[in-house]
PDB file of C-alpha atoms in Angstrom:
ATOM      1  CA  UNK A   1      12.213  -7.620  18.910  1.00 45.00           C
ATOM      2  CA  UNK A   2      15.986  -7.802  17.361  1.00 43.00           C
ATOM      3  CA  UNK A   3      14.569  -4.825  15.060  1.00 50.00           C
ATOM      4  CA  UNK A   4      13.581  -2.910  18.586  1.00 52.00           C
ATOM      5  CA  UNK A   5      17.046  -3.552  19.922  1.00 52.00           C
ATOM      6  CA  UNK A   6      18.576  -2.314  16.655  1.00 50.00           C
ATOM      7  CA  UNK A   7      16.255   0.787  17.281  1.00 52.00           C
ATOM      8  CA  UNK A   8      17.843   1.412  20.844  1.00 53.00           C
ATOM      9  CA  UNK A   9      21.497   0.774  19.521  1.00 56.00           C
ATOM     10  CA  UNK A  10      21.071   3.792  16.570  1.00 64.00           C
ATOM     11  CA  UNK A  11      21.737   7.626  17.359  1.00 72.00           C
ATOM     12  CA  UNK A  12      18.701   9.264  17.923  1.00 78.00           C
ATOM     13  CA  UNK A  13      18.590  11.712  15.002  1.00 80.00           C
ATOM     14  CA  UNK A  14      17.977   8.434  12.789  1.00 75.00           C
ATOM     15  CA  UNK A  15      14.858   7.807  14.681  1.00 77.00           C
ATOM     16  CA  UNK A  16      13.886  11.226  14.692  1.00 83.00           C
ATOM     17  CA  UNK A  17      13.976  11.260  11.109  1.00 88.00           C
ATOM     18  CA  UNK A  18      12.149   8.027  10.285  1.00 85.00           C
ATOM     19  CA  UNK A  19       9.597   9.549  12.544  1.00 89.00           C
ATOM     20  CA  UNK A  20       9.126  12.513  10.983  1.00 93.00           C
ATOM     21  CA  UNK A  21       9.077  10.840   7.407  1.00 93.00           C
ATOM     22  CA  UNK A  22       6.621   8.215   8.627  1.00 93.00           C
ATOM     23  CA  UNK A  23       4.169  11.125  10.052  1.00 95.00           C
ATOM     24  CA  UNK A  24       4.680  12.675   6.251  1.00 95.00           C
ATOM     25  CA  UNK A  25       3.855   9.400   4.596  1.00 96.00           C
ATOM     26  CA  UNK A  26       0.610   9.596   7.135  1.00 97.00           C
ATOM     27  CA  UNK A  27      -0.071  12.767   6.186  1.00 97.00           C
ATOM     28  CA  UNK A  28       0.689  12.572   1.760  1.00 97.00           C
ATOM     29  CA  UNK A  29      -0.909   9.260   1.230  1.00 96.00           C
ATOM     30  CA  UNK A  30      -4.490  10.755   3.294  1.00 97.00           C
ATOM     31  CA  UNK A  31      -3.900  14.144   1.250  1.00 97.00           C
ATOM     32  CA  UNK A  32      -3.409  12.666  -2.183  1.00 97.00           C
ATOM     33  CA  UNK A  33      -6.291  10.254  -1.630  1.00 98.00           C
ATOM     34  CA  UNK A  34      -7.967  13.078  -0.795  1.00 98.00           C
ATOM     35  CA  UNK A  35      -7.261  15.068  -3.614  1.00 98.00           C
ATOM     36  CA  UNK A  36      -7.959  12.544  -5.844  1.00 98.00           C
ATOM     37  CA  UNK A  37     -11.685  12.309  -4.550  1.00 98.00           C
ATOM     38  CA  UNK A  38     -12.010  15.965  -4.708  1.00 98.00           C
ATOM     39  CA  UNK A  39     -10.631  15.941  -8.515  1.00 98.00           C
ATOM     40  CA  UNK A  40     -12.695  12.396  -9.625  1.00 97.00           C
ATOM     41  CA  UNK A  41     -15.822  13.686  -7.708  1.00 97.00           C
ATOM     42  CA  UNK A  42     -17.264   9.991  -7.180  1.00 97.00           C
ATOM     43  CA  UNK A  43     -20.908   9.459  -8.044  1.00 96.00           C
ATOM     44  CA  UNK A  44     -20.537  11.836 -11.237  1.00 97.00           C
ATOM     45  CA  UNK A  45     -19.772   9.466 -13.751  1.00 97.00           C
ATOM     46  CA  UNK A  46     -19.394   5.669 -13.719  1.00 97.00           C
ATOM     47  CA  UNK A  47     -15.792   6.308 -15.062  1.00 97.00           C
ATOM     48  CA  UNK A  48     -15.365   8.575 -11.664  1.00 97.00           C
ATOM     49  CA  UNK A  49     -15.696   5.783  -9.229  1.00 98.00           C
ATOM     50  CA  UNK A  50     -12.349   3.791 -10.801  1.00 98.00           C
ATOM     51  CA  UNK A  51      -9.632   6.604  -9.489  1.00 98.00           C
ATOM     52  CA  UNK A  52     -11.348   6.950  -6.379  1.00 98.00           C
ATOM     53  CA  UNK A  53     -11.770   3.389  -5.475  1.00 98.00           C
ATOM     54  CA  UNK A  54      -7.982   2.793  -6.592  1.00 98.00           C
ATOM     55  CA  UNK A  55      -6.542   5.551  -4.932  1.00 98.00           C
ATOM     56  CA  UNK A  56      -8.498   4.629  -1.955  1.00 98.00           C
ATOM     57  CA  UNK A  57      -7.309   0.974  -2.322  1.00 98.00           C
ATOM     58  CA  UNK A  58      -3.229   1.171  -2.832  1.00 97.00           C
ATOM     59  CA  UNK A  59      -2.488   5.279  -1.587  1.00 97.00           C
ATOM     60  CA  UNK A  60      -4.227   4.777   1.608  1.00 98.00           C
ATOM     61  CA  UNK A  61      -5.401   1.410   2.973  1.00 98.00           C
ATOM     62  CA  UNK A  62      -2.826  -0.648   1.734  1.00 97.00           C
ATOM     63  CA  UNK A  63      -0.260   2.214   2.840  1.00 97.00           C
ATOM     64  CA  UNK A  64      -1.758   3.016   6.379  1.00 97.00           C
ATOM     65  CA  UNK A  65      -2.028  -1.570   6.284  1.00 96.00           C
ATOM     66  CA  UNK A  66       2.012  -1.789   6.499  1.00 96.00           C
ATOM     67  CA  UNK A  67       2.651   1.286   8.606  1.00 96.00           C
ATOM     68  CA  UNK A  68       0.783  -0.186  11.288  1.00 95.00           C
ATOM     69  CA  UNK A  69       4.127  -1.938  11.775  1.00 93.00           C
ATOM     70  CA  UNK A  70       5.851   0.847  11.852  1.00 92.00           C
ATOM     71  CA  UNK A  71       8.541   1.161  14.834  1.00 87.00           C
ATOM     72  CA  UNK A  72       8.200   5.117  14.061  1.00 86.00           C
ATOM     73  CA  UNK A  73       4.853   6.525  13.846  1.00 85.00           C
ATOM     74  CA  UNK A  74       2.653   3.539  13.823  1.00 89.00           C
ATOM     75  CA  UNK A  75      -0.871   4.832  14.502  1.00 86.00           C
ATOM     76  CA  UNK A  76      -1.282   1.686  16.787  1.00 88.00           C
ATOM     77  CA  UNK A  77       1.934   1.626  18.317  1.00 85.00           C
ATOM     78  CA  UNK A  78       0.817   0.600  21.498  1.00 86.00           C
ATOM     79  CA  UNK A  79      -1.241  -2.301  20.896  1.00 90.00           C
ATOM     80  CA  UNK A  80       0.011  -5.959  20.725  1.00 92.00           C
ATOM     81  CA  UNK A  81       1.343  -7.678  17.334  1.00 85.00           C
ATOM     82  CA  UNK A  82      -1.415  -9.728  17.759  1.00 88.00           C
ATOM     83  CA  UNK A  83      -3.918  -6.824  17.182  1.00 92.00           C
ATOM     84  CA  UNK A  84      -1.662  -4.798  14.741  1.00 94.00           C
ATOM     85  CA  UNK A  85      -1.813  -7.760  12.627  1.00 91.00           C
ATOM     86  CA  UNK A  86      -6.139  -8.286  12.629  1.00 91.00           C
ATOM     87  CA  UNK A  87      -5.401  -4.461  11.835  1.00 95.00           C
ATOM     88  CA  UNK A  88      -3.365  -4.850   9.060  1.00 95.00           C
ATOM     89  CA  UNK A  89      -5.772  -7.866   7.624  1.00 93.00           C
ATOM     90  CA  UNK A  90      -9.093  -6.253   8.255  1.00 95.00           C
ATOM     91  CA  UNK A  91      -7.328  -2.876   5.744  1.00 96.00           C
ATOM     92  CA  UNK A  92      -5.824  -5.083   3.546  1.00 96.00           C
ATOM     93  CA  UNK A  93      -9.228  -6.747   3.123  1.00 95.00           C
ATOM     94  CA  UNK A  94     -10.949  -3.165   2.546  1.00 97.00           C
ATOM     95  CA  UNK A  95      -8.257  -2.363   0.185  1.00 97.00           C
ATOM     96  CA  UNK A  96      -9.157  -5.582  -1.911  1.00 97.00           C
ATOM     97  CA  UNK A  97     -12.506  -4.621  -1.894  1.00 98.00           C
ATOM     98  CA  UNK A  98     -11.702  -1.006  -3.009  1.00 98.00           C
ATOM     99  CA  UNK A  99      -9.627  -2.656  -5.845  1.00 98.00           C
ATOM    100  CA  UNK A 100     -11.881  -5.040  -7.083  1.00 98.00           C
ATOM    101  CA  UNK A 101     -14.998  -2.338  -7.178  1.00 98.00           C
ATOM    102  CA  UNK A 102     -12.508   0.737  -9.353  1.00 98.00           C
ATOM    103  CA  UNK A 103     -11.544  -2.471 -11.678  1.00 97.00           C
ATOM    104  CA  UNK A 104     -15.220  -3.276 -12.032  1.00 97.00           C
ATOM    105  CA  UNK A 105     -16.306   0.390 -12.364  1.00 97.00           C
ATOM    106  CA  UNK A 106     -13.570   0.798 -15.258  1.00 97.00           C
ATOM    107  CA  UNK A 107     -14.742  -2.483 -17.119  1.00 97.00           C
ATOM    108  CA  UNK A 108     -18.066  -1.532 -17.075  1.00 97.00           C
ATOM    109  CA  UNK A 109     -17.449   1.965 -18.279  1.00 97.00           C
ATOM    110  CA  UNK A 110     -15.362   0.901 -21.385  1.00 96.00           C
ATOM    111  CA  UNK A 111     -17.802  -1.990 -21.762  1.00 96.00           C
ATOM    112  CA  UNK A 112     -20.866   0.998 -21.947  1.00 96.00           C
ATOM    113  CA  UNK A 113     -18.451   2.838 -24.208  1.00 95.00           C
ATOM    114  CA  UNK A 114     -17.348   0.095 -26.816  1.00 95.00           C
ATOM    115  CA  UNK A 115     -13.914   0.545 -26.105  1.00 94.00           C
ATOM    116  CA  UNK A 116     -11.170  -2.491 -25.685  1.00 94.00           C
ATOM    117  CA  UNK A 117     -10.325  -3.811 -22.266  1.00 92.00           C
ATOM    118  CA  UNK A 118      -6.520  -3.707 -20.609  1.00 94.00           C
ATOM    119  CA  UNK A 119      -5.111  -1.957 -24.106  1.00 93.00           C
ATOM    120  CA  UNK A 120      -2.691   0.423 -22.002  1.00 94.00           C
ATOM    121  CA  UNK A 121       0.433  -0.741 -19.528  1.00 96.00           C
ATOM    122  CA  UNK A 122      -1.806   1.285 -16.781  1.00 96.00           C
ATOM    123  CA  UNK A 123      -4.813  -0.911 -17.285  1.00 96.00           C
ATOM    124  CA  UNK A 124      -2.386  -4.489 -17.576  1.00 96.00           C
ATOM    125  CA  UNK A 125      -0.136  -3.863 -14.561  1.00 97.00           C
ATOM    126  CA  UNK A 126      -3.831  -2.443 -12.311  1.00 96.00           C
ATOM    127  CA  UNK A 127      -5.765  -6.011 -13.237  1.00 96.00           C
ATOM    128  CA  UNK A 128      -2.224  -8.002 -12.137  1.00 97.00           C
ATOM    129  CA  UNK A 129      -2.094  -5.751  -9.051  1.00 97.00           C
ATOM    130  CA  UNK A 130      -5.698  -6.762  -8.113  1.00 97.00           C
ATOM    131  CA  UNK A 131      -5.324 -10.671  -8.931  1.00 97.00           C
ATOM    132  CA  UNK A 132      -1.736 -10.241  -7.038  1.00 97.00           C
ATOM    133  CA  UNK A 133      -3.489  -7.914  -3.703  1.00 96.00           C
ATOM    134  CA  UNK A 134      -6.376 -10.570  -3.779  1.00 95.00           C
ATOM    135  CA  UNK A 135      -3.859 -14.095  -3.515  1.00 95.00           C
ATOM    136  CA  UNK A 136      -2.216 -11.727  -0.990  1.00 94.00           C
ATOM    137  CA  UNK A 137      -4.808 -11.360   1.227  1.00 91.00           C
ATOM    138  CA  UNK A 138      -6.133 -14.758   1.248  1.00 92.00           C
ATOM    139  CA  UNK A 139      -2.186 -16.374   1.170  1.00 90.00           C
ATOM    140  CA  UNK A 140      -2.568 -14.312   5.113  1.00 90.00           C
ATOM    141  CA  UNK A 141      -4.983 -16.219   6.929  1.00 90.00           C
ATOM    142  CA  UNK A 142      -2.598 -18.698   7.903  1.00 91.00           C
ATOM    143  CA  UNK A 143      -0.890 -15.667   9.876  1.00 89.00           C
ATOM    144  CA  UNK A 144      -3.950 -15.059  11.481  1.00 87.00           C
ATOM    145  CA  UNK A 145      -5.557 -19.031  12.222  1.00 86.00           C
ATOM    146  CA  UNK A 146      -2.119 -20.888  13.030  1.00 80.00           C
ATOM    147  CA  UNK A 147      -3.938 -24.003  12.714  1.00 83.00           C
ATOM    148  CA  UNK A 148      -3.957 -23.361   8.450  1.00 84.00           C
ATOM    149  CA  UNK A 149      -0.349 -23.281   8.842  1.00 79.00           C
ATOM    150  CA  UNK A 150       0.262 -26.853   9.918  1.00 80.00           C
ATOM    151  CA  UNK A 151       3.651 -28.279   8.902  1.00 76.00           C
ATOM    152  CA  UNK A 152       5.006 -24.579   7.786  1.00 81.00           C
ATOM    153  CA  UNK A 153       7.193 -22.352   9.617  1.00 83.00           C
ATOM    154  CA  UNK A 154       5.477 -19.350  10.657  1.00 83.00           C
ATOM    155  CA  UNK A 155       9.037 -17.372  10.940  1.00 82.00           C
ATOM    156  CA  UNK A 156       9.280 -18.376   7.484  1.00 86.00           C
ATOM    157  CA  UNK A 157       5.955 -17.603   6.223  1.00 89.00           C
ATOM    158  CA  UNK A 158       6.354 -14.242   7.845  1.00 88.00           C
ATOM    159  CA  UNK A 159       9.198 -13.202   5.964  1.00 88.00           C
ATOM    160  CA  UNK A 160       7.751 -14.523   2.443  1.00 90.00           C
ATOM    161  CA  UNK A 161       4.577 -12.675   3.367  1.00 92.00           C
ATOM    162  CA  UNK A 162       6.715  -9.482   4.207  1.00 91.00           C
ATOM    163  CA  UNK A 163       8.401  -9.811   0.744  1.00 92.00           C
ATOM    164  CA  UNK A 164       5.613 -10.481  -1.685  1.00 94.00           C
ATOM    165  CA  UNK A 165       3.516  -7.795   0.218  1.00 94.00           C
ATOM    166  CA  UNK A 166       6.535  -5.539  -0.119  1.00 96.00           C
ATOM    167  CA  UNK A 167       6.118  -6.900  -3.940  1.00 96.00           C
ATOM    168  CA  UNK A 168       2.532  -6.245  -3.973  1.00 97.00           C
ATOM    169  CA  UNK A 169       2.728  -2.582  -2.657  1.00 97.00           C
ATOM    170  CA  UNK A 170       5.158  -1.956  -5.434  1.00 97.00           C
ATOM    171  CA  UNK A 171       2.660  -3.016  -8.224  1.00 97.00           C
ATOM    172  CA  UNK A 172      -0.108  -0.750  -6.911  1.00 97.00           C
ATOM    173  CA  UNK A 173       2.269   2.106  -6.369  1.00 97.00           C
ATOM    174  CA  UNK A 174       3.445   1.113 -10.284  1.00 97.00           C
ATOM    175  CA  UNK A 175      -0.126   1.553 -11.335  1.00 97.00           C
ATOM    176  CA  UNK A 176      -1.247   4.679  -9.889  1.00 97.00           C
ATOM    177  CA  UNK A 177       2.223   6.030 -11.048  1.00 97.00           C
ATOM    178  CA  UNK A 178       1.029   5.226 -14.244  1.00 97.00           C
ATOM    179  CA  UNK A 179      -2.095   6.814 -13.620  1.00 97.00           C
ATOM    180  CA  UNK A 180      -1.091  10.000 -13.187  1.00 97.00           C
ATOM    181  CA  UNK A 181       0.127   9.457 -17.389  1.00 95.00           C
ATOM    182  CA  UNK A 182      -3.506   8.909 -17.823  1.00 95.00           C
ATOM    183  CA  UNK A 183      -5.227  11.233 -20.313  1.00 94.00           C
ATOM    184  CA  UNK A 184      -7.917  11.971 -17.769  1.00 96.00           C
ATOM    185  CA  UNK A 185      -5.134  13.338 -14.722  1.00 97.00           C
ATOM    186  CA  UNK A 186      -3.190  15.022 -17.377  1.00 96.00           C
ATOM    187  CA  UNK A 187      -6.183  16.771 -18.920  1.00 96.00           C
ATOM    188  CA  UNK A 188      -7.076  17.822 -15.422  1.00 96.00           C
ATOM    189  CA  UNK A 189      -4.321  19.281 -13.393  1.00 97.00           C
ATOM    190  CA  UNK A 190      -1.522  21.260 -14.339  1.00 96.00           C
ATOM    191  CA  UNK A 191       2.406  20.079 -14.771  1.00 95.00           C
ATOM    192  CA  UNK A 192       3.271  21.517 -10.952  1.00 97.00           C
ATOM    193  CA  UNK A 193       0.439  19.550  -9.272  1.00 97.00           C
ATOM    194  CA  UNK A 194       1.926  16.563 -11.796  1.00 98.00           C
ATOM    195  CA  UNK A 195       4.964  16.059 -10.487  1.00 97.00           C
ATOM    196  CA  UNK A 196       3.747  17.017  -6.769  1.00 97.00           C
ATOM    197  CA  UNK A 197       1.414  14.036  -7.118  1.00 97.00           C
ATOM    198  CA  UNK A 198       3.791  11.962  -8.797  1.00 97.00           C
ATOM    199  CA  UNK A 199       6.492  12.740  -5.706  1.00 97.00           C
ATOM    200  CA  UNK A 200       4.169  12.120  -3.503  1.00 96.00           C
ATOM    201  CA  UNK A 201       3.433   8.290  -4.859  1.00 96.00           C
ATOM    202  CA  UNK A 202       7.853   8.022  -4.703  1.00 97.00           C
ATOM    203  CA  UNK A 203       7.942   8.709  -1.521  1.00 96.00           C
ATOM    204  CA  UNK A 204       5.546   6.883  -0.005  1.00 96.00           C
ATOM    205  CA  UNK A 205       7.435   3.686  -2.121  1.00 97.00           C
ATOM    206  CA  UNK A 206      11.098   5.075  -0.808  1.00 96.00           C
ATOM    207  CA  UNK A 207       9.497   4.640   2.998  1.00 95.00           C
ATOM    208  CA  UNK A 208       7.568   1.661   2.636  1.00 96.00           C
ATOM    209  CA  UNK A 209      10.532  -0.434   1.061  1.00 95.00           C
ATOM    210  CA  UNK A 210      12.813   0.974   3.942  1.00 92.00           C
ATOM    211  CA  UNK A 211      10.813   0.117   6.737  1.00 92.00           C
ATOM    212  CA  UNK A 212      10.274  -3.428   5.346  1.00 91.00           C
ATOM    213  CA  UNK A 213      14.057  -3.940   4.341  1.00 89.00           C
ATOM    214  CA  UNK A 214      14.961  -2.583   7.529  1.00 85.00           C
ATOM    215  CA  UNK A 215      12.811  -5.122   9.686  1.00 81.00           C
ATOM    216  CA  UNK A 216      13.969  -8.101   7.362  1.00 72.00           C
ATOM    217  CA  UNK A 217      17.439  -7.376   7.581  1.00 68.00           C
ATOM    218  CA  UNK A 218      17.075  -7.177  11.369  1.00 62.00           C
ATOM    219  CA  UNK A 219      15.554 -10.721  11.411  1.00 60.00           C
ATOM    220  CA  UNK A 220      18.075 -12.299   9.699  1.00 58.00           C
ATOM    221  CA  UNK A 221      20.576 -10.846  11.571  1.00 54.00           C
ATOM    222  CA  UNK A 222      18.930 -12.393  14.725  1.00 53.00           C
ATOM    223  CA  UNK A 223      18.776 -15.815  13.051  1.00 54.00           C
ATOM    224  CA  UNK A 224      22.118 -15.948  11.785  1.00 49.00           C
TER     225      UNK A 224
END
């Protein structure tokens, strides 16, 4: 609510521009999930599946998961906190799965091959982002069944779950950034549709870590 009241208190020009970049994070994390299925073509190769499910996993569910909070462009604006936040589970959960199957696709493909296991910065960060998005996930039921949170603050637990999320979203933003370095992605596109892909992935982070800093700050400001 004190982030709603902040909302009313700004000129409108700020909200119609965190609008507008919220509808283009909508619209660049569908299209470069998108594009990444059309370039992977799942079902080809074993090794095909592991971009698709990870793009799927961190560019889009885990993106469109903490938009839904979104005071600009929330795609269930309308709808209680109580439902935004089943919402936001129920994707986070799919992104998990999505996750768990591209790291299992990619072991299983080097295992095939007879080639070493998490030898590359890409492959080390993506199995700490899936451990990290999995303790996530779980560490949110008490957010959801109140009665797992006995003798913790929920306020509190909130704002750590809001942090390490914002955290978490970081990691898997880290590892498809260093995707995109992969010798597959730069065998198969050219430099322009490098960096387009790459900007896409930095601004997605640049809105995500605004929105989230921008509802902390406006919590503590109403506790303090």
């Amino acid at each position: 609510m004190a982030y709603n009241k902040e909302l009313e208190s700004e000129p409108r020009i700020y909200g119609y521009t965190r609008t507008a970049t919220t509808v283009l994070t909508h619209f660049m994390c569908i299209s470069f999930t998108v594009f990444i299925a059309v370039l992977s073509r799942p079902g080809t190769s074993l090794f095909s599946w592991h971009p698709f499910f990870m793009t799927l996993a961190f560019s889009f569910f885990m993106t469109e998961a903490i938009l839904l909070f979104s005071p600009h462009g929330s795609l269930a604006q309308k709808f209680p906190h109580k439902t935004k936040g089943r919402a936001h589970w129920i994707l986070q959960c799919l992104c998990v799965t999505c996750a768990v199957l591209g790291l299992a696709a990619i072991v299983y493909n080097k295992h095939l091959n007879g080639k070493p296991h998490f030898t590359s910065w890409h492959g080390l960060l993506g199995l700490l982002t899936v451990c990290v998005v999995g303790l996530q996930s779980v560490a949110a039921l008490p957010l959801i069944y109140h009665s797992l949170a006995k003798g913790w603050s929920l306020a509190k637990l909130k704002r750590y779950h809001a942090a390490s999320g914002l955290v978490t979203y970081l990691l898997g933003s880290g590892s498809l950034l260093l995707g995109l370095s992969s010798a597959w992605f730069t065998a198969s596109v050219g430099e322009y549709t490098w960096y387009l892909s790459a900007l896409c992935t930095a601004l997605n982070i640049l809105v995500i870590m605004n929105q989230v800093s921008r509802a902390y700050t406006a919590k503590k400001r109403l506790q303090s």
